[in-house]
Coordinates of C-alpha atoms and ligand atoms in Angstrom, one line a residue:
M1 CA -41.9 -55.5 -47.9
P2 CA -41.6 -54.1 -51.4
E3 CA -43.6 -55.9 -53.9
L4 CA -42.0 -57.7 -56.9
E5 CA -42.8 -57.0 -60.5
P6 CA -45.1 -59.5 -61.9
R7 CA -42.6 -61.2 -64.2
I8 CA -40.1 -61.5 -61.4
Q9 CA -42.8 -62.6 -58.8
K10 CA -43.7 -65.5 -61.1
I11 CA -40.0 -66.6 -60.9
Y12 CA -39.9 -66.2 -57.2
D13 CA -43.2 -68.3 -56.9
Q14 CA -41.6 -71.0 -59.0
V15 CA -38.4 -71.1 -56.7
V16 CA -40.8 -71.5 -53.8
R17 CA -42.7 -74.3 -55.2
R18 CA -39.5 -76.2 -56.5
N19 CA -37.7 -75.8 -53.2
I20 CA -40.3 -76.4 -50.6
S21 CA -39.4 -76.1 -46.8
E22 CA -36.2 -74.0 -47.7
P23 CA -37.3 -70.6 -46.1
E24 CA -33.7 -69.2 -45.9
F25 CA -33.2 -70.0 -49.6
H26 CA -36.5 -68.2 -50.4
Q27 CA -35.2 -65.1 -48.4
A28 CA -31.9 -65.1 -50.1
A29 CA -33.5 -65.3 -53.4
R30 CA -36.2 -62.7 -52.7
E31 CA -33.8 -60.1 -51.5
V32 CA -31.8 -60.3 -54.9
F33 CA -35.1 -60.5 -56.9
E34 CA -36.1 -57.2 -55.3
S35 CA -33.0 -55.6 -56.9
I36 CA -33.1 -57.2 -60.3
G37 CA -36.4 -56.0 -61.6
R38 CA -34.5 -52.9 -62.9
V39 CA -31.8 -54.5 -64.6
I40 CA -34.2 -56.9 -66.5
A41 CA -36.3 -53.9 -67.7
K42 CA -33.0 -52.2 -69.1
K43 CA -31.7 -55.5 -70.6
P44 CA -34.4 -57.7 -71.8
E45 CA -31.8 -60.4 -73.2
Y46 CA -31.4 -61.6 -69.6
A47 CA -35.1 -62.5 -69.4
E48 CA -35.1 -63.9 -73.0
A49 CA -32.3 -66.2 -71.9
S50 CA -34.1 -67.1 -68.5
I51 CA -30.9 -66.2 -66.7
L52 CA -32.7 -65.7 -63.5
E53 CA -34.5 -69.0 -63.6
R54 CA -31.1 -70.9 -64.5
L55 CA -29.4 -68.8 -61.7
C56 CA -31.7 -70.3 -58.9
E57 CA -31.2 -73.8 -60.0
P58 CA -27.9 -75.1 -58.7
E59 CA -25.5 -76.7 -61.4
R60 CA -25.3 -79.8 -59.0
Q61 CA -26.4 -80.8 -55.5
I62 CA -24.8 -83.6 -53.6
I63 CA -26.2 -85.1 -50.4
F64 CA -24.6 -88.0 -48.8
R65 CA -24.1 -90.1 -45.7
V66 CA -21.3 -89.6 -43.3
P67 CA -20.8 -92.6 -40.8
W68 CA -18.0 -92.2 -38.1
V69 CA -17.2 -93.7 -34.9
D70 CA -17.3 -91.8 -31.6
D71 CA -14.8 -92.2 -28.7
K72 CA -17.1 -94.8 -27.0
G73 CA -16.9 -96.9 -30.2
R74 CA -20.5 -96.2 -31.2
V75 CA -21.3 -95.6 -34.8
R76 CA -22.7 -92.0 -35.6
I77 CA -24.5 -90.9 -38.6
N78 CA -24.5 -87.4 -40.1
R79 CA -25.7 -85.8 -43.4
G80 CA -23.2 -84.1 -45.7
F81 CA -24.0 -81.5 -48.4
R82 CA -22.1 -79.7 -51.3
V83 CA -24.2 -77.4 -53.4
E84 CA -22.1 -76.6 -56.6
F85 CA -24.3 -73.6 -57.6
N86 CA -22.7 -71.8 -60.4
S87 CA -19.3 -72.0 -62.2
A88 CA -19.8 -69.2 -64.7
L89 CA -16.8 -67.3 -63.3
G90 CA -14.6 -70.0 -62.1
P91 CA -14.5 -73.2 -59.9
Y92 CA -17.1 -73.5 -57.2
K93 CA -15.8 -71.7 -54.1
G94 CA -17.4 -71.5 -50.7
G95 CA -17.0 -72.8 -47.2
L96 CA -18.3 -75.7 -45.4
R97 CA -20.5 -75.3 -42.2
F98 CA -20.7 -77.8 -39.5
H99 CA -23.6 -77.0 -37.4
P100 CA -26.7 -79.2 -36.0
T101 CA -29.1 -76.9 -37.7
V102 CA -27.6 -77.3 -41.2
T103 CA -30.2 -78.6 -43.9
L104 CA -30.1 -78.6 -47.6
G105 CA -31.9 -75.2 -47.6
T106 CA -29.3 -73.6 -45.4
V107 CA -26.4 -74.7 -47.7
K108 CA -28.6 -73.3 -50.7
F109 CA -29.0 -70.1 -49.3
L110 CA -25.4 -69.8 -48.5
G111 CA -24.3 -71.1 -51.9
F112 CA -26.8 -68.5 -53.7
E113 CA -25.4 -65.6 -51.8
Q114 CA -21.7 -66.9 -52.5
I115 CA -22.4 -66.6 -56.4
F116 CA -22.8 -62.9 -56.0
K117 CA -20.2 -62.4 -53.4
N118 CA -17.5 -64.0 -55.3
A119 CA -18.4 -62.1 -58.3
L120 CA -18.2 -58.9 -56.4
T121 CA -14.5 -59.7 -55.5
G122 CA -13.6 -59.3 -59.0
M123 CA -11.8 -62.6 -58.8
P124 CA -12.3 -65.8 -61.1
I125 CA -14.4 -67.9 -58.6
G126 CA -17.8 -69.5 -59.0
G127 CA -20.3 -70.0 -56.2
G128 CA -20.8 -73.2 -53.8
K129 CA -21.3 -74.2 -50.3
G130 CA -21.4 -77.3 -48.3
G131 CA -21.5 -78.7 -44.6
S132 CA -23.2 -81.0 -42.4
D133 CA -25.5 -81.3 -39.3
F134 CA -22.5 -82.5 -37.3
D135 CA -22.0 -80.7 -34.2
P136 CA -18.2 -80.1 -33.5
K137 CA -19.2 -78.6 -30.0
G138 CA -18.0 -80.9 -27.2
K139 CA -16.2 -83.4 -29.6
S140 CA -12.7 -84.6 -29.1
D141 CA -10.2 -83.9 -31.7
G142 CA -10.2 -87.6 -32.5
E143 CA -13.9 -87.6 -33.1
V144 CA -13.7 -84.3 -35.2
M145 CA -10.8 -86.1 -37.4
R146 CA -12.8 -89.2 -37.9
F147 CA -15.7 -87.1 -38.9
C148 CA -13.7 -85.1 -41.3
Q149 CA -12.1 -88.1 -42.9
S150 CA -15.4 -89.8 -43.5
F151 CA -16.8 -86.7 -45.0
M152 CA -13.9 -86.3 -47.3
T153 CA -14.0 -90.0 -48.4
E154 CA -17.2 -89.1 -50.1
L155 CA -16.7 -85.6 -51.1
Y156 CA -13.1 -85.8 -52.6
R157 CA -14.5 -87.2 -55.9
H158 CA -16.4 -83.9 -56.4
L159 CA -13.5 -81.5 -55.6
G160 CA -10.4 -80.3 -57.4
E161 CA -8.5 -76.9 -57.7
Y162 CA -10.2 -76.3 -61.0
T163 CA -13.5 -77.9 -60.1
D164 CA -14.6 -77.1 -56.4
V165 CA -12.6 -75.5 -53.7
P166 CA -14.1 -75.6 -50.1
A167 CA -12.9 -73.5 -47.2
G168 CA -14.3 -72.9 -43.5
D169 CA -17.5 -71.4 -42.3
I170 CA -19.3 -72.0 -38.9
G171 CA -17.7 -74.8 -37.2
V172 CA -14.9 -75.2 -39.7
G173 CA -11.6 -73.6 -38.9
G174 CA -7.9 -74.6 -39.4
R175 CA -8.1 -77.8 -37.5
E176 CA -10.9 -79.1 -39.7
I177 CA -9.4 -78.0 -42.8
G178 CA -6.1 -79.8 -42.0
Y179 CA -7.9 -83.1 -41.5
L180 CA -10.0 -82.7 -44.7
F181 CA -6.6 -81.8 -46.6
G182 CA -4.9 -84.7 -45.2
Q183 CA -7.7 -87.1 -46.1
Y184 CA -7.9 -85.7 -49.8
K185 CA -4.1 -86.0 -50.2
R186 CA -4.2 -89.5 -49.0
I187 CA -7.1 -90.6 -51.2
T188 CA -5.8 -88.9 -54.3
N189 CA -2.0 -89.4 -53.9
R190 CA -1.7 -85.6 -54.9
Y191 CA -0.4 -82.6 -52.9
E192 CA -3.0 -80.4 -54.6
S193 CA -2.8 -77.4 -52.3
G194 CA -5.3 -75.5 -54.2
V195 CA -8.1 -77.8 -53.5
L196 CA -9.0 -76.3 -50.1
T197 CA -8.4 -72.9 -48.5
G198 CA -7.9 -71.7 -45.0
K199 CA -5.2 -74.2 -44.4
G200 CA -2.6 -73.9 -41.6
L201 CA 0.5 -72.0 -42.5
G202 CA 2.8 -75.1 -42.5
I203 CA 0.6 -76.8 -45.2
G204 CA 0.0 -74.3 -47.8
G205 CA -2.2 -71.8 -46.1
S206 CA -1.9 -67.9 -46.6
L207 CA -1.0 -65.4 -44.1
V208 CA -4.1 -63.2 -43.3
R209 CA -6.6 -65.7 -44.2
T210 CA -7.5 -66.2 -40.5
E211 CA -8.0 -62.5 -40.1
A212 CA -9.4 -61.8 -43.5
T213 CA -13.3 -61.7 -43.0
G214 CA -13.3 -59.5 -40.0
Y215 CA -10.5 -57.2 -41.3
G216 CA -12.2 -56.9 -44.6
L217 CA -15.6 -56.1 -43.0
V218 CA -14.1 -53.3 -41.2
Y219 CA -12.2 -52.0 -44.1
F220 CA -15.6 -52.1 -45.9
A221 CA -17.4 -50.3 -43.2
Q222 CA -14.5 -47.9 -42.9
E223 CA -15.2 -47.0 -46.7
M224 CA -18.9 -46.5 -46.1
L225 CA -18.2 -44.3 -43.1
A226 CA -15.9 -42.2 -45.2
T227 CA -18.7 -41.2 -47.6
R228 CA -20.2 -39.3 -44.6
R229 CA -16.9 -38.1 -43.3
E230 CA -17.0 -40.5 -40.5
S231 CA -14.6 -43.1 -39.2
F232 CA -14.2 -45.7 -36.5
A233 CA -12.2 -43.5 -34.3
D234 CA -14.0 -43.1 -30.8
K235 CA -17.1 -44.9 -32.1
K236 CA -19.0 -47.4 -29.7
V237 CA -19.4 -50.7 -31.5
L238 CA -21.5 -53.9 -30.9
V239 CA -20.1 -57.2 -32.5
S240 CA -22.3 -60.3 -32.4
G241 CA -20.8 -63.7 -32.2
S242 CA -17.2 -64.5 -30.8
G243 CA -16.0 -66.7 -33.7
N244 CA -13.4 -66.3 -36.4
V245 CA -15.2 -63.4 -38.1
A246 CA -16.3 -61.5 -34.8
L247 CA -12.8 -61.8 -33.3
Y248 CA -10.9 -60.0 -36.2
A249 CA -13.6 -57.6 -36.7
I250 CA -13.1 -56.7 -32.9
K251 CA -9.4 -56.5 -33.4
K252 CA -9.5 -54.1 -36.6
A253 CA -12.1 -51.8 -35.2
Q254 CA -10.1 -51.4 -32.1
E255 CA -6.8 -50.7 -34.0
L256 CA -9.0 -48.1 -35.8
G257 CA -9.8 -46.3 -32.5
A258 CA -13.3 -47.8 -31.9
D259 CA -14.6 -48.8 -28.5
V260 CA -15.9 -52.4 -28.9
V261 CA -18.0 -53.0 -25.9
A262 CA -19.8 -56.2 -26.2
C263 CA -19.9 -59.7 -28.2
S264 CA -21.8 -62.9 -27.8
D265 CA -22.2 -66.6 -28.5
S266 CA -25.3 -68.7 -28.6
S267 CA -25.4 -69.0 -24.7
G268 CA -25.1 -65.3 -23.8
V269 CA -23.7 -61.8 -24.1
V270 CA -20.4 -60.2 -22.6
Y271 CA -20.6 -56.5 -21.9
D272 CA -17.4 -54.6 -21.1
A273 CA -18.4 -51.0 -20.6
G274 CA -14.8 -49.9 -20.8
G275 CA -14.0 -52.0 -23.9
L276 CA -13.2 -55.6 -24.7
D277 CA -9.8 -57.1 -24.0
F278 CA -9.1 -58.8 -27.4
E279 CA -6.2 -60.7 -26.7
L280 CA -7.9 -62.5 -23.6
L281 CA -10.8 -63.1 -25.7
R282 CA -8.9 -64.5 -28.6
H283 CA -6.8 -66.7 -26.2
I284 CA -10.0 -68.1 -24.7
K285 CA -11.9 -68.7 -28.0
E286 CA -9.0 -69.8 -30.2
D287 CA -6.5 -71.7 -27.7
E288 CA -9.1 -73.1 -25.2
R289 CA -12.1 -73.3 -27.5
G290 CA -14.0 -71.6 -24.5
R291 CA -17.1 -69.5 -24.1
V292 CA -17.7 -65.8 -23.6
A293 CA -18.9 -66.8 -20.0
D294 CA -15.2 -68.0 -19.5
Y295 CA -14.0 -64.6 -20.6
A296 CA -16.3 -62.7 -18.3
A297 CA -15.3 -64.8 -15.4
R298 CA -11.5 -64.1 -16.1
R299 CA -12.2 -60.3 -16.6
G300 CA -13.8 -59.9 -13.2
S301 CA -15.3 -56.7 -12.4
A302 CA -14.5 -55.3 -15.9
S303 CA -17.2 -57.4 -17.4
V304 CA -20.7 -58.3 -17.0
Y305 CA -22.1 -61.6 -18.5
R306 CA -25.8 -62.0 -19.2
A307 CA -26.9 -65.6 -20.0
G308 CA -29.4 -66.0 -22.9
D309 CA -29.6 -62.2 -23.5
N310 CA -30.2 -60.4 -26.8
L311 CA -27.0 -58.4 -27.7
W312 CA -28.7 -55.6 -29.5
T313 CA -30.8 -54.6 -26.6
I314 CA -27.4 -52.9 -25.3
A315 CA -28.4 -50.2 -27.8
A316 CA -31.2 -49.1 -25.3
E317 CA -28.7 -48.8 -22.4
T318 CA -25.8 -46.9 -24.2
K319 CA -25.5 -45.0 -27.5
I320 CA -24.1 -47.4 -30.1
D321 CA -22.7 -45.9 -33.2
I322 CA -21.9 -49.1 -35.3
A323 CA -23.3 -52.6 -35.3
L324 CA -21.3 -55.6 -36.8
P325 CA -23.5 -58.7 -36.9
C326 CA -21.0 -61.6 -37.1
A327 CA -22.8 -64.7 -35.8
T328 CA -25.5 -66.3 -37.9
Q329 CA -28.5 -65.7 -40.3
N330 CA -31.4 -63.8 -39.1
E331 CA -29.9 -62.7 -35.7
L332 CA -31.0 -59.3 -36.0
N333 CA -34.7 -58.7 -36.5
G334 CA -36.8 -55.6 -37.2
H335 CA -37.3 -55.1 -33.6
D336 CA -33.5 -54.9 -32.9
A337 CA -33.1 -52.8 -36.0
K338 CA -35.5 -50.1 -34.6
L339 CA -33.9 -50.2 -31.4
L340 CA -30.5 -49.5 -33.0
I341 CA -32.1 -46.7 -35.3
E342 CA -33.9 -45.0 -32.4
N343 CA -30.8 -44.9 -30.4
G344 CA -28.6 -43.4 -33.1
V345 CA -26.8 -46.0 -35.0
I346 CA -24.9 -44.8 -38.0
A347 CA -23.7 -47.9 -39.7
V348 CA -24.4 -51.6 -39.9
A349 CA -22.1 -53.9 -41.7
E350 CA -22.7 -57.7 -42.0
G351 CA -19.9 -60.0 -41.3
A352 CA -22.3 -63.1 -41.0
N353 CA -24.2 -64.2 -44.1
M354 CA -27.9 -62.7 -44.1
P355 CA -27.9 -61.8 -40.3
S356 CA -30.4 -59.2 -40.7
T357 CA -34.0 -60.2 -41.2
P358 CA -35.7 -58.5 -44.4
E359 CA -37.7 -56.3 -41.9
A360 CA -34.4 -55.1 -40.4
A361 CA -32.5 -54.6 -43.8
H362 CA -35.6 -52.5 -45.0
A363 CA -35.7 -50.5 -41.7
F364 CA -32.0 -49.6 -42.1
D365 CA -32.7 -48.5 -45.7
E366 CA -35.6 -46.3 -44.8
A367 CA -33.7 -44.6 -41.8
K368 CA -30.7 -44.0 -44.3
V369 CA -28.5 -45.9 -42.0
L370 CA -25.3 -46.9 -43.8
F371 CA -26.0 -50.7 -44.5
G372 CA -23.3 -53.1 -46.0
P373 CA -24.9 -56.3 -46.9
G374 CA -22.9 -59.6 -46.0
K375 CA -22.3 -60.4 -49.8
A376 CA -20.2 -57.2 -50.1
A377 CA -19.1 -56.5 -46.4
N378 CA -17.8 -60.0 -45.6
A379 CA -16.2 -60.9 -48.9
G380 CA -12.7 -60.3 -47.8
G381 CA -12.8 -64.0 -46.5
V382 CA -13.4 -65.6 -49.8
A383 CA -11.2 -63.0 -51.6
T384 CA -8.3 -64.0 -49.4
S385 CA -9.1 -67.5 -50.2
A386 CA -8.6 -66.7 -53.8
L387 CA -5.3 -65.2 -52.8
E388 CA -4.5 -68.5 -51.1
M389 CA -5.3 -70.3 -54.4
Q390 CA -2.9 -67.8 -56.3
Q391 CA -0.1 -68.5 -54.0
N392 CA -0.7 -72.3 -54.2
A393 CA -0.8 -72.2 -58.0
S394 CA 2.5 -70.2 -58.3
R395 CA 4.1 -72.3 -55.2
D396 CA 4.9 -69.0 -53.5
S397 CA 3.9 -67.4 -50.1
W398 CA 3.5 -63.8 -49.7
S399 CA 4.1 -61.6 -46.5
F400 CA 1.6 -60.5 -44.1
D401 CA 1.8 -56.9 -45.2
Y402 CA 1.7 -57.6 -48.9
T403 CA -1.3 -59.9 -48.5
E404 CA -3.1 -57.5 -46.1
D405 CA -2.6 -54.6 -48.8
R406 CA -4.2 -56.8 -51.3
L407 CA -7.1 -57.4 -49.1
A408 CA -7.6 -53.8 -48.5
D409 CA -7.5 -52.9 -52.1
I410 CA -10.1 -55.7 -52.9
M411 CA -12.5 -54.2 -50.3
R412 CA -12.0 -50.7 -51.7
G413 CA -12.9 -52.1 -55.1
I414 CA -16.1 -53.9 -53.8
H415 CA -17.2 -50.7 -52.2
V416 CA -16.6 -48.7 -55.5
R417 CA -18.4 -51.4 -57.5
C418 CA -21.5 -51.3 -55.1
A419 CA -21.6 -47.4 -54.7
D420 CA -21.3 -46.6 -58.4
T421 CA -23.9 -49.4 -59.3
S422 CA -26.3 -47.8 -56.8
E423 CA -25.7 -44.3 -58.2
Q424 CA -26.1 -45.6 -61.9
Y425 CA -29.6 -47.1 -60.8
G426 CA -30.8 -43.8 -59.0
E427 CA -30.4 -44.8 -55.5
P428 CA -26.8 -43.6 -54.3
G429 CA -25.7 -45.2 -50.9
N430 CA -28.0 -48.2 -51.4
Y431 CA -25.4 -51.0 -50.9
V432 CA -27.7 -53.9 -51.3
L433 CA -28.9 -52.7 -54.7
G434 CA -25.5 -52.1 -55.8
A435 CA -24.2 -55.3 -54.6
N436 CA -27.0 -57.3 -56.1
I437 CA -26.9 -55.7 -59.5
S438 CA -23.2 -55.5 -59.8
G439 CA -22.8 -59.2 -58.8
F440 CA -25.8 -60.4 -60.9
T441 CA -24.4 -58.6 -64.0
Q442 CA -21.1 -60.1 -64.0
V443 CA -22.5 -63.6 -63.7
A444 CA -25.3 -63.1 -66.2
N445 CA -22.9 -61.8 -68.8
A446 CA -20.6 -64.6 -68.3
M447 CA -23.5 -67.1 -68.6
L448 CA -24.6 -65.5 -71.8
A449 CA -21.2 -65.6 -73.4
M450 CA -20.9 -69.3 -72.8
G451 CA -24.3 -70.2 -74.4
L452 CA -26.8 -72.4 -72.9
I453 CA -25.1 -73.4 -69.5
Ligands
NDP1 P1 -17.5 -69.5 -36.0 O1 -17.8 -70.9 -35.9 O2 -15.9 -69.2 -35.9 O3 -18.3 -68.6 -35.1 C1 -19.7 -68.5 -35.1 C2 -20.1 -67.6 -34.1 O4 -21.3 -67.4 -34.1 C3 -19.9 -68.2 -32.6 O5 -19.8 -67.2 -31.6 C4 -21.3 -68.9 -32.5 O6 -21.6 -69.1 -31.1 C5 -22.2 -68.0 -33.1 N1 -23.5 -68.7 -33.6 C6 -23.4 -69.6 -34.6 N2 -24.5 -70.1 -34.9 C7 -25.4 -69.5 -33.9 C8 -26.8 -69.6 -33.6 N3 -27.7 -70.4 -34.3 N4 -27.3 -68.8 -32.7 C9 -26.4 -67.9 -32.1 N5 -25.1 -67.7 -32.2 C10 -24.7 -68.6 -33.2 O7 -17.9 -69.0 -37.5 P2 -17.5 -67.8 -38.4 O8 -17.0 -66.8 -37.4 O9 -16.6 -68.4 -39.4 O10 -18.9 -67.5 -39.1 C11 -19.6 -66.6 -38.6 C12 -20.6 -66.0 -39.7 O11 -19.8 -65.3 -40.6 C13 -21.4 -67.0 -40.5 O12 -22.6 -66.4 -40.9 C14 -20.6 -67.3 -41.7 O13 -21.4 -67.7 -42.8 C15 -20.2 -66.0 -42.1 N6 -18.9 -65.9 -42.7 C16 -17.7 -66.5 -42.5 C17 -16.5 -66.4 -43.3 C18 -15.4 -67.0 -42.8 O14 -14.3 -66.9 -43.5 N7 -15.3 -67.7 -41.7 C19 -16.6 -65.5 -44.5 C20 -17.7 -64.7 -44.7 C21 -18.8 -65.0 -43.9 P3 -21.5 -70.6 -30.6 O15 -20.2 -71.0 -30.2 O16 -22.4 -70.5 -29.2 O17 -22.3 -71.5 -31.5
2IT2 O1 -19.2 -67.4 -46.5 C1 -18.1 -67.2 -46.9 O2 -17.8 -66.4 -47.8 C2 -17.0 -68.1 -46.3 N1 -17.4 -68.9 -45.4 C3 -15.7 -68.2 -46.9 C4 -15.6 -69.0 -48.1 C5 -14.3 -69.2 -48.7 O3 -14.2 -70.1 -49.7 O4 -13.2 -68.7 -48.1

C-alpha cells in the first residue's frame, strides 16, 4: 500500500481515532487521501483552510429508532441512519440502503464516496447517504410498507427538495421509494415530487432511472475501452450481483455485443457458458423477487449453478476480458484481482461502491488494467436522479431516448474529467487519481468560496 505524506497521514490518523470501529469509512477516506497529497502540494490554500479535515466530518449525522409491527403482530425494532455529509454543491443527495449489515460506518463510507461522485457528475448535488439494518428479504409487502412508513415518520423532518433528497441503494427500489414518498406526502401535506428520486413512473419518476446505473457503467467502460481502441463487441464479461445495477449492466453490455457469461447473488453463482438470458433473469429477479438459483433451475442444461462459489474464479476456467463488480463493498480481493490479471482481463469497472479491496485496486493499477472506480463509473444512477429532480422542478417528463442521451453525455463528461485530470497530474489513464482529484477540487473550491462552512 502506498504511504501517505506525513501531513496527510496525520489527518488520516485523526479520522481513524475520531471514527473508531468504522473500517469501511477509513478505507474510503484513505483511498481519497492517497490521491490528494499532490493537490495540496500545488494549492496550499486547501491545507490552510483545513479542507480535508472538514470534508471528513459530516455536516450532520442522524440516528433513530424505527419501531414497526410484523405480520404476526410482534413489535420489531431497527436502527435508521442518515448522514448528511456535504452540501457545498447542492442539497444532500444519495441513496438509502436496507441490509442487515448496515452500520453507521457503512453509511459514512457511502456518504463520503457520494460527495466526490456527485461532484463528478457536474450537477448541483451535495453528498449524503442513509439506510437501516432492516432486512427486506423474506418480508411481506405489508411489513416492508409499515417499516418504510415508520422510517419516514422520523426522517421526513430532515428532508426536502432543497435540503436532502434520498433515493434507492441495496434493498431499496421502486416499491420502497413509493411507500416512503406516500408517507412523506401524508405527513407534510405537500406533493413535493423532488424530495425523493427513483419514484415509479406514475408518481413523478423518470424514465431511464431504473436502467441508469448499469447503463451508465457500461457507457463509462466503453469510453475507457475506446482509449485502447477496444470495445464490448465479442468480449467475455463477468458481472457480480444480480440486483438493479447488475441487471442493467448485463443488458447494455449484451446490446453492445458482449458475451456476459455469469452473475451471482449472496447465495451463489450462475454460469451460462453460452451467455445469460437477460429477459428470464430480469423477470425472475424483478417480477418474482427470486434468486439466481431459480434462474438456473429454469434454464436447465444451459446453466450451471454453484452454491456459495466465488464468481471471480471463473476467470481461471475461461478467459475473461471485462469484469463488472456490481454487488457490494470489498467483494473482489487481491487474490481475485491477481487471477483476473493473470488470465488476461483488460478492463474492470465498478458498478458497486468500493467493491475492490485496496489490494485489488492497486493490483489493477500496477498491471495497467483499465480500472474505473465506482465514484466515476457508477455515477449514472445519481446523475439520472438529478435529471429526475429537474423534471420534477419543471413539472415535465422527458422521453426515454432524450433522457438516455443525457445520461450518455454525462458519462462521457465524467470520463473526460477523470482522464484530463489524471493526465494533468502526470499519470494518464489513472482514473482513481483523476476521479478523486477532480471531485475533490470542485467541492473544495465551493467550500472556500462560501467561507467557513
Ligand atoms: P440490489 O439490492 O438491487 O442488489 C444487490 C445485489 O448484490 C444482489 O444481487 C445481492 O444479493 C448482492 N449483494 C448485496 N450485498 C451482498 C453481500 N453482503 N454479499 C454478497 N452479495 C451481496 O442493489 P443495487 O443493485 O442497487 O446495488 C448494488 C451496488 O451498486 C451497491 O454497492 C450500491 O451501493 C451500488 N450502487 C447502486 C446504485 C443504484 O442506483 N441502485 C447507484 C450506484 C451504486 P442478495 O440478493 O443475495 O443479497
Ligand atoms: O450510490 C449511489 O450513487 C446510489 N445509490 C444512487 C443515489 C441517488 O441519489 O440516486
